[in-house]
Short mmCIF file of C-alpha atoms and ligand atoms in Angstrom, two decimals:
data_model
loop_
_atom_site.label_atom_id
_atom_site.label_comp_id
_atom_site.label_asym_id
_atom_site.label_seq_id
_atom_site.Cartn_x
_atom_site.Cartn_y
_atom_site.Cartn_z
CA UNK A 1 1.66 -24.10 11.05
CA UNK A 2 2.86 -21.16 11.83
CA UNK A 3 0.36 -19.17 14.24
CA UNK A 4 1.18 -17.59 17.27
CA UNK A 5 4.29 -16.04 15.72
CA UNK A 6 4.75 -13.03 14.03
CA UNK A 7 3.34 -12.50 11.07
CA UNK A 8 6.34 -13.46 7.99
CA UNK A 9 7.15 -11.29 5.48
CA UNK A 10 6.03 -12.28 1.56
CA UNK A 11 8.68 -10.91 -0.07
CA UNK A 12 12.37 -9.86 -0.10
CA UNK A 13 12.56 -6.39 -0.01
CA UNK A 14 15.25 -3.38 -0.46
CA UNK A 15 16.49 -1.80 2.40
CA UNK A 16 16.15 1.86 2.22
CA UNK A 17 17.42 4.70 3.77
CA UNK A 18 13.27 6.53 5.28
CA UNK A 19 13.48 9.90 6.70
CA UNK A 20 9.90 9.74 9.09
CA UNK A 21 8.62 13.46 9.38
CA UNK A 22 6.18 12.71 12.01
CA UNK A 23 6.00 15.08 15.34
CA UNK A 24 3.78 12.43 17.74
CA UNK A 25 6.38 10.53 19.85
CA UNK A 26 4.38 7.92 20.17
CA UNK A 27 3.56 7.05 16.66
CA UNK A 28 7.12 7.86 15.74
CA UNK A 29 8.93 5.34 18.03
CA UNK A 30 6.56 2.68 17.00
CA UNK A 31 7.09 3.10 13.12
CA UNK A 32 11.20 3.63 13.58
CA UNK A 33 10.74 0.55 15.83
CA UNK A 34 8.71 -1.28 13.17
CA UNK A 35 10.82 0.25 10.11
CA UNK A 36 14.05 -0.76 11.68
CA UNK A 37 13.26 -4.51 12.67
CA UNK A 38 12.57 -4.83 8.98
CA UNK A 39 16.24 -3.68 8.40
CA UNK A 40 15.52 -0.08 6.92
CA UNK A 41 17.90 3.45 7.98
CA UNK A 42 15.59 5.52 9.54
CA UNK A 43 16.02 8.81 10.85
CA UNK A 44 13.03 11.21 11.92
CA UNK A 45 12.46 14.77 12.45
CA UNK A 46 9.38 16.03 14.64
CA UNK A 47 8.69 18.97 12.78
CA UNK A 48 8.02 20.03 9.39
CA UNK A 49 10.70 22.79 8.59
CA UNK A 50 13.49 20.14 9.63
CA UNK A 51 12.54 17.73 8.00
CA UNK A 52 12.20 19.52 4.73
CA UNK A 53 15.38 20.67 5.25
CA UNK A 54 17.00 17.09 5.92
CA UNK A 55 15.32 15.81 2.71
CA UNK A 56 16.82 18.41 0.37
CA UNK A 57 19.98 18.05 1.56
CA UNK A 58 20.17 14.12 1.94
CA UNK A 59 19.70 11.43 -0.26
CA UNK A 60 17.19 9.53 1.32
CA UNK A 61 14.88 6.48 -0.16
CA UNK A 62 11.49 7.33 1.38
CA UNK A 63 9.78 10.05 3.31
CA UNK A 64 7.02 8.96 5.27
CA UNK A 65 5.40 12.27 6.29
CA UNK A 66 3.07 13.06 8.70
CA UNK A 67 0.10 15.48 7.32
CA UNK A 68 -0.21 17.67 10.67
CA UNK A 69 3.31 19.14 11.78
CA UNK A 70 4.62 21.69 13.30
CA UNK A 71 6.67 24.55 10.85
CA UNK A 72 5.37 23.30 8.06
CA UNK A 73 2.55 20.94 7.29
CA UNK A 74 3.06 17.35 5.19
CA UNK A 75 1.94 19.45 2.04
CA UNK A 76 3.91 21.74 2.51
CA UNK A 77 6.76 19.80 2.62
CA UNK A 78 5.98 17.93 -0.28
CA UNK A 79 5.50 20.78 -2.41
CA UNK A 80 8.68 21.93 -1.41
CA UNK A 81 10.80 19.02 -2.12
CA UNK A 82 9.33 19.05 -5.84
CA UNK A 83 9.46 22.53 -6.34
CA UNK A 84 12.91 21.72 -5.63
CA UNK A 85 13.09 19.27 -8.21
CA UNK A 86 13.84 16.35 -5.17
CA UNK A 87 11.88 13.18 -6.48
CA UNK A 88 12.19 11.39 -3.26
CA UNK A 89 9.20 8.58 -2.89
CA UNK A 90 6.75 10.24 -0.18
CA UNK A 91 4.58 8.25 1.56
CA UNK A 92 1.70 10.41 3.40
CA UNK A 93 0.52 9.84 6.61
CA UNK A 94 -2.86 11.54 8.26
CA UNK A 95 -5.84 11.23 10.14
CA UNK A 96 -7.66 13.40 8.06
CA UNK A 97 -9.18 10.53 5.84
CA UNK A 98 -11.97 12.36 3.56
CA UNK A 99 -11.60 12.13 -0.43
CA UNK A 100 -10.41 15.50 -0.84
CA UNK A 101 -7.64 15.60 1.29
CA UNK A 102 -6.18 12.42 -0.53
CA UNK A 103 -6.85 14.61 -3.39
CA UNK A 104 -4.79 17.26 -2.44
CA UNK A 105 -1.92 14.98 -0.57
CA UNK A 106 -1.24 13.38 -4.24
CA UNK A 107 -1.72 16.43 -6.14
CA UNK A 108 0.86 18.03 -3.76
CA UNK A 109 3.41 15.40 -5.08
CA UNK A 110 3.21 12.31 -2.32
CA UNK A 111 3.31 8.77 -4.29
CA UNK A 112 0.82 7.34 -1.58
CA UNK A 113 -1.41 8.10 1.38
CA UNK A 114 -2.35 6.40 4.42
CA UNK A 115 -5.28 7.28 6.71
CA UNK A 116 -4.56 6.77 10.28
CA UNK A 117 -5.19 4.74 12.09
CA UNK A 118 -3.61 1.76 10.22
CA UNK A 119 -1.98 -1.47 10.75
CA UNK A 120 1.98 -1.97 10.91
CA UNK A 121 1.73 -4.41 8.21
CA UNK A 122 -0.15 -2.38 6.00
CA UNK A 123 2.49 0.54 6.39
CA UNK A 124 5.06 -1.49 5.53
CA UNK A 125 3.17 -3.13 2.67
CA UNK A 126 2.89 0.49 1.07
CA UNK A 127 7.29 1.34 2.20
CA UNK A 128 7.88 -1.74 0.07
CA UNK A 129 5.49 -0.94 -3.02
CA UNK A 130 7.65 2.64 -2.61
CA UNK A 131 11.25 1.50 -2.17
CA UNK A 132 10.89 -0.87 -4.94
CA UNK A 133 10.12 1.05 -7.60
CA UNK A 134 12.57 3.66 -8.83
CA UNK A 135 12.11 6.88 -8.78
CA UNK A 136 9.30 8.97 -10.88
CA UNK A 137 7.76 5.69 -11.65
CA UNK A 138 4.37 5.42 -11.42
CA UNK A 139 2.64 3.66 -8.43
CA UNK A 140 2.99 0.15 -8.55
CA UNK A 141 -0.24 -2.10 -7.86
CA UNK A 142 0.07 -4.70 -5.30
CA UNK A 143 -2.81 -5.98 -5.57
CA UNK A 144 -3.73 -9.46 -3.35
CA UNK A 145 -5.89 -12.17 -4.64
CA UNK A 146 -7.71 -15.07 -3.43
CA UNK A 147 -10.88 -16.51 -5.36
CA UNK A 148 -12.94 -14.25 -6.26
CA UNK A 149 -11.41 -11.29 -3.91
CA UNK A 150 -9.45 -8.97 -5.03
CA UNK A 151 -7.50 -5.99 -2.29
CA UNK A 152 -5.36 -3.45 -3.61
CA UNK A 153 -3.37 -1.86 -1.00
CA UNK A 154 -2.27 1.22 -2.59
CA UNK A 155 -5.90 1.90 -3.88
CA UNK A 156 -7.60 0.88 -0.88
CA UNK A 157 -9.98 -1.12 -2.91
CA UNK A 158 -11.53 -4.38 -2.37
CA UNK A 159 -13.66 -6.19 -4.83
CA UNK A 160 -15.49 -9.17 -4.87
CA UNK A 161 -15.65 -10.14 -8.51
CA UNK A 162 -16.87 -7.37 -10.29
CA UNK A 163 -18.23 -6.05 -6.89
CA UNK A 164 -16.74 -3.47 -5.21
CA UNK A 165 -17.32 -3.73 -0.90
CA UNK A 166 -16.99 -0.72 1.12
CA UNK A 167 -14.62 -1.45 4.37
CA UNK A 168 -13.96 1.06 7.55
CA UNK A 169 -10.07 1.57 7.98
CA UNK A 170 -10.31 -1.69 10.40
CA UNK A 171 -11.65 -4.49 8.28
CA UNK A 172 -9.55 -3.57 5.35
CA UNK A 173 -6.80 -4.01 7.99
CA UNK A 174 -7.95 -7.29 9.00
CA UNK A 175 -8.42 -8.35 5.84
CA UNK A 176 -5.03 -7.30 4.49
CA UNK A 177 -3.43 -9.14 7.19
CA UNK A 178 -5.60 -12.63 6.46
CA UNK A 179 -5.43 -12.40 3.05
CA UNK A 180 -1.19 -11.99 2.69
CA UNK A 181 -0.86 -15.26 3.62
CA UNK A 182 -4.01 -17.36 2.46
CA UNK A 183 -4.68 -20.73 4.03
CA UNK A 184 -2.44 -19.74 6.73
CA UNK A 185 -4.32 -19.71 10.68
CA UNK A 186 -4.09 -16.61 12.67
CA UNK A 187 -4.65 -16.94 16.37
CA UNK A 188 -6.70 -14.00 17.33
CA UNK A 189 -3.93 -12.48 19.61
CA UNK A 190 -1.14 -12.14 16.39
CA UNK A 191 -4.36 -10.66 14.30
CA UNK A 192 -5.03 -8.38 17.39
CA UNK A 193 -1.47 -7.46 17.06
CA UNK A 194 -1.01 -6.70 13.46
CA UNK A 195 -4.56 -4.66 13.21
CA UNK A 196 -4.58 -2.83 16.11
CA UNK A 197 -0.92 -2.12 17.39
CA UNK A 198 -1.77 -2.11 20.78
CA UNK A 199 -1.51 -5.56 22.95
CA UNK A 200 -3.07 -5.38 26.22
CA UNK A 201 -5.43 -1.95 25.46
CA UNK A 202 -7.93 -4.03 22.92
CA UNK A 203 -9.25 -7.39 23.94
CA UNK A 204 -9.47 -10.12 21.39
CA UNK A 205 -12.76 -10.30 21.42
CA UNK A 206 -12.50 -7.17 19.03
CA UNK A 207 -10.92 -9.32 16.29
CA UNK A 208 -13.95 -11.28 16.66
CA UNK A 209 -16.34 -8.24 16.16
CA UNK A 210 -14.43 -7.17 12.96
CA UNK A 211 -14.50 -10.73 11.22
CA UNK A 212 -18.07 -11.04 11.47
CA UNK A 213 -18.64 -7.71 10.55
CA UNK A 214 -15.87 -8.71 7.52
CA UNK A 215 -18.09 -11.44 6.68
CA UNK A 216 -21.19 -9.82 6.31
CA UNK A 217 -19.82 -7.73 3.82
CA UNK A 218 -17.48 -10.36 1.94
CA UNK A 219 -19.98 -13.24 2.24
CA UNK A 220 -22.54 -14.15 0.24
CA UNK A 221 -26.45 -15.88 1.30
CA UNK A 222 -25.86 -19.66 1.60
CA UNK A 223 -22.74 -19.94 0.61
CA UNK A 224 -19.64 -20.84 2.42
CA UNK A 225 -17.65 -17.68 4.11
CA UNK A 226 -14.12 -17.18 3.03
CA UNK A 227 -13.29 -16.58 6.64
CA UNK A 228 -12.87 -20.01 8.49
CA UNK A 229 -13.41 -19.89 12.37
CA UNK A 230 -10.03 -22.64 13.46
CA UNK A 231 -11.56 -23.69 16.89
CA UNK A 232 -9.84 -22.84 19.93
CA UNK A 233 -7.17 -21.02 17.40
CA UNK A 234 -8.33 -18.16 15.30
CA UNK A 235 -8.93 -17.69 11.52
CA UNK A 236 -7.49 -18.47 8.43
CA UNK A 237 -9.06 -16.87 4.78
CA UNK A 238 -9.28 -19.06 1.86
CA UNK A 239 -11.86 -19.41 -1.00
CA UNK A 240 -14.82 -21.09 0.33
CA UNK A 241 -14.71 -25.08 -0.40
CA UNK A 242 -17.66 -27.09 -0.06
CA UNK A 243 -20.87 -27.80 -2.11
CA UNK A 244 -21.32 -25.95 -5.05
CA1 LIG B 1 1.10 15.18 13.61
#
């Protein structure tokens, strides 16, 4: 039992050398903070010129690139590095979540796109889909199952069987982070943690909110939900045992 501690990683993973292009202090000290406890070389520039400058020049693994910067947008600085013929794995970061700015973020030349806000985990999820693969590779699916659901991080899909269930930013979180390790309990405050970032500012009674709203979407009439309530403790996902 392993609840109440941080959440473990799956796999073993390559440690890469991430140049974060990301001009909000805040967010940047958190993911070189994050980035770094998992073992990876990071360096960051707040603005967009540098960094595209620091990215020709250097050899690095990953770029995780902020959409919004100052001197020259995420886009920008992706189109720049392939115009230049620099391959580099870019991972895009941005709160501007709509379908055709995704559109244009790929088309631009990042391998990947994350809307903000997102969990840690899931960030780190997508640097070690991108640092695993080599370079000009297409993007590997990671895709998580247990039962009959299906979540693909890189697509931000999740099916249910053939079914395919709409999630906010949030619940996909959630569910990312119960469904890595299945079986396993999470204590509200470690979920609280992983989802939203930000001990102390949310109360756990959030994490409660977003599982039954998870539910509602992942469960189905009469039938047991994947998402077990551990009294006292917090929740664990597994496929629904019990009567058939
Ligand atoms: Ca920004």
């Amino acid at each position: 039992m392993a609840f109440g501690t941080p959440i473990a990683l799956p796999l073993a993973h390559q440690m890469a050398r991430i140049l974060l292009i990301e001009d909000e202090e805040k967010m940047a000290r958190a993911l070189v903070r994050v980035l770094r406890e998992e073992g990876h070389g990071v360096e960051v520039a707040a603005d967009g010129r540098i960094g595209l400058s620091r990215a020709l020049d250097d050899g690095f693994d990953l770029l995780v690139v902020d959409w919004m910067l100052p001197g020259r947008s995420g886009i920008q600085v992706v189109r720049g590095l392939r115009a230049a013929d620099v391959h580099t794995p870019a991972l895009m970061l941005t709160a501007r979540g709509q379908v055709e700015d995704r559109v244009e973020g790929l088309d631009a030349g990042a391998d990947d796109y994350l809307p903000k806000p997102f969990a840690l985990q899931e960030l780190l999820a997508r640097v070690r889909a991108l640092t695993r693969r080599p370079q000009g590779a297409p993007a590997e699916t990671a895709t998580v199952r247990v039962g009959d659901v299906a979540l693909d991080p890189v697509r931000h899909e999740v099916r249910r069987g053939d079914e395919r269930i709409e999630l906010t930013a949030k619940e996909f979180a959630l569910l990312a982070a119960l469904m890595q390790s299945p079986g396993r309990v999470f204590s509200r405050s470690v979920l609280l943690d992983a989802v939203w970032g930000v001990p102390g500012e949310v109360s756990t009674s959030v994490v409660e909110h977003y599982v039954s709203y998870l539910r509602k979407k992942l469960d189905r009439e009469g039938e047991p939900s994947h998402i077990r309530t551990v009294r006292g403790i917090g929740y664990t996902f597994e496929p629904p045992r019990g009567p058939a």
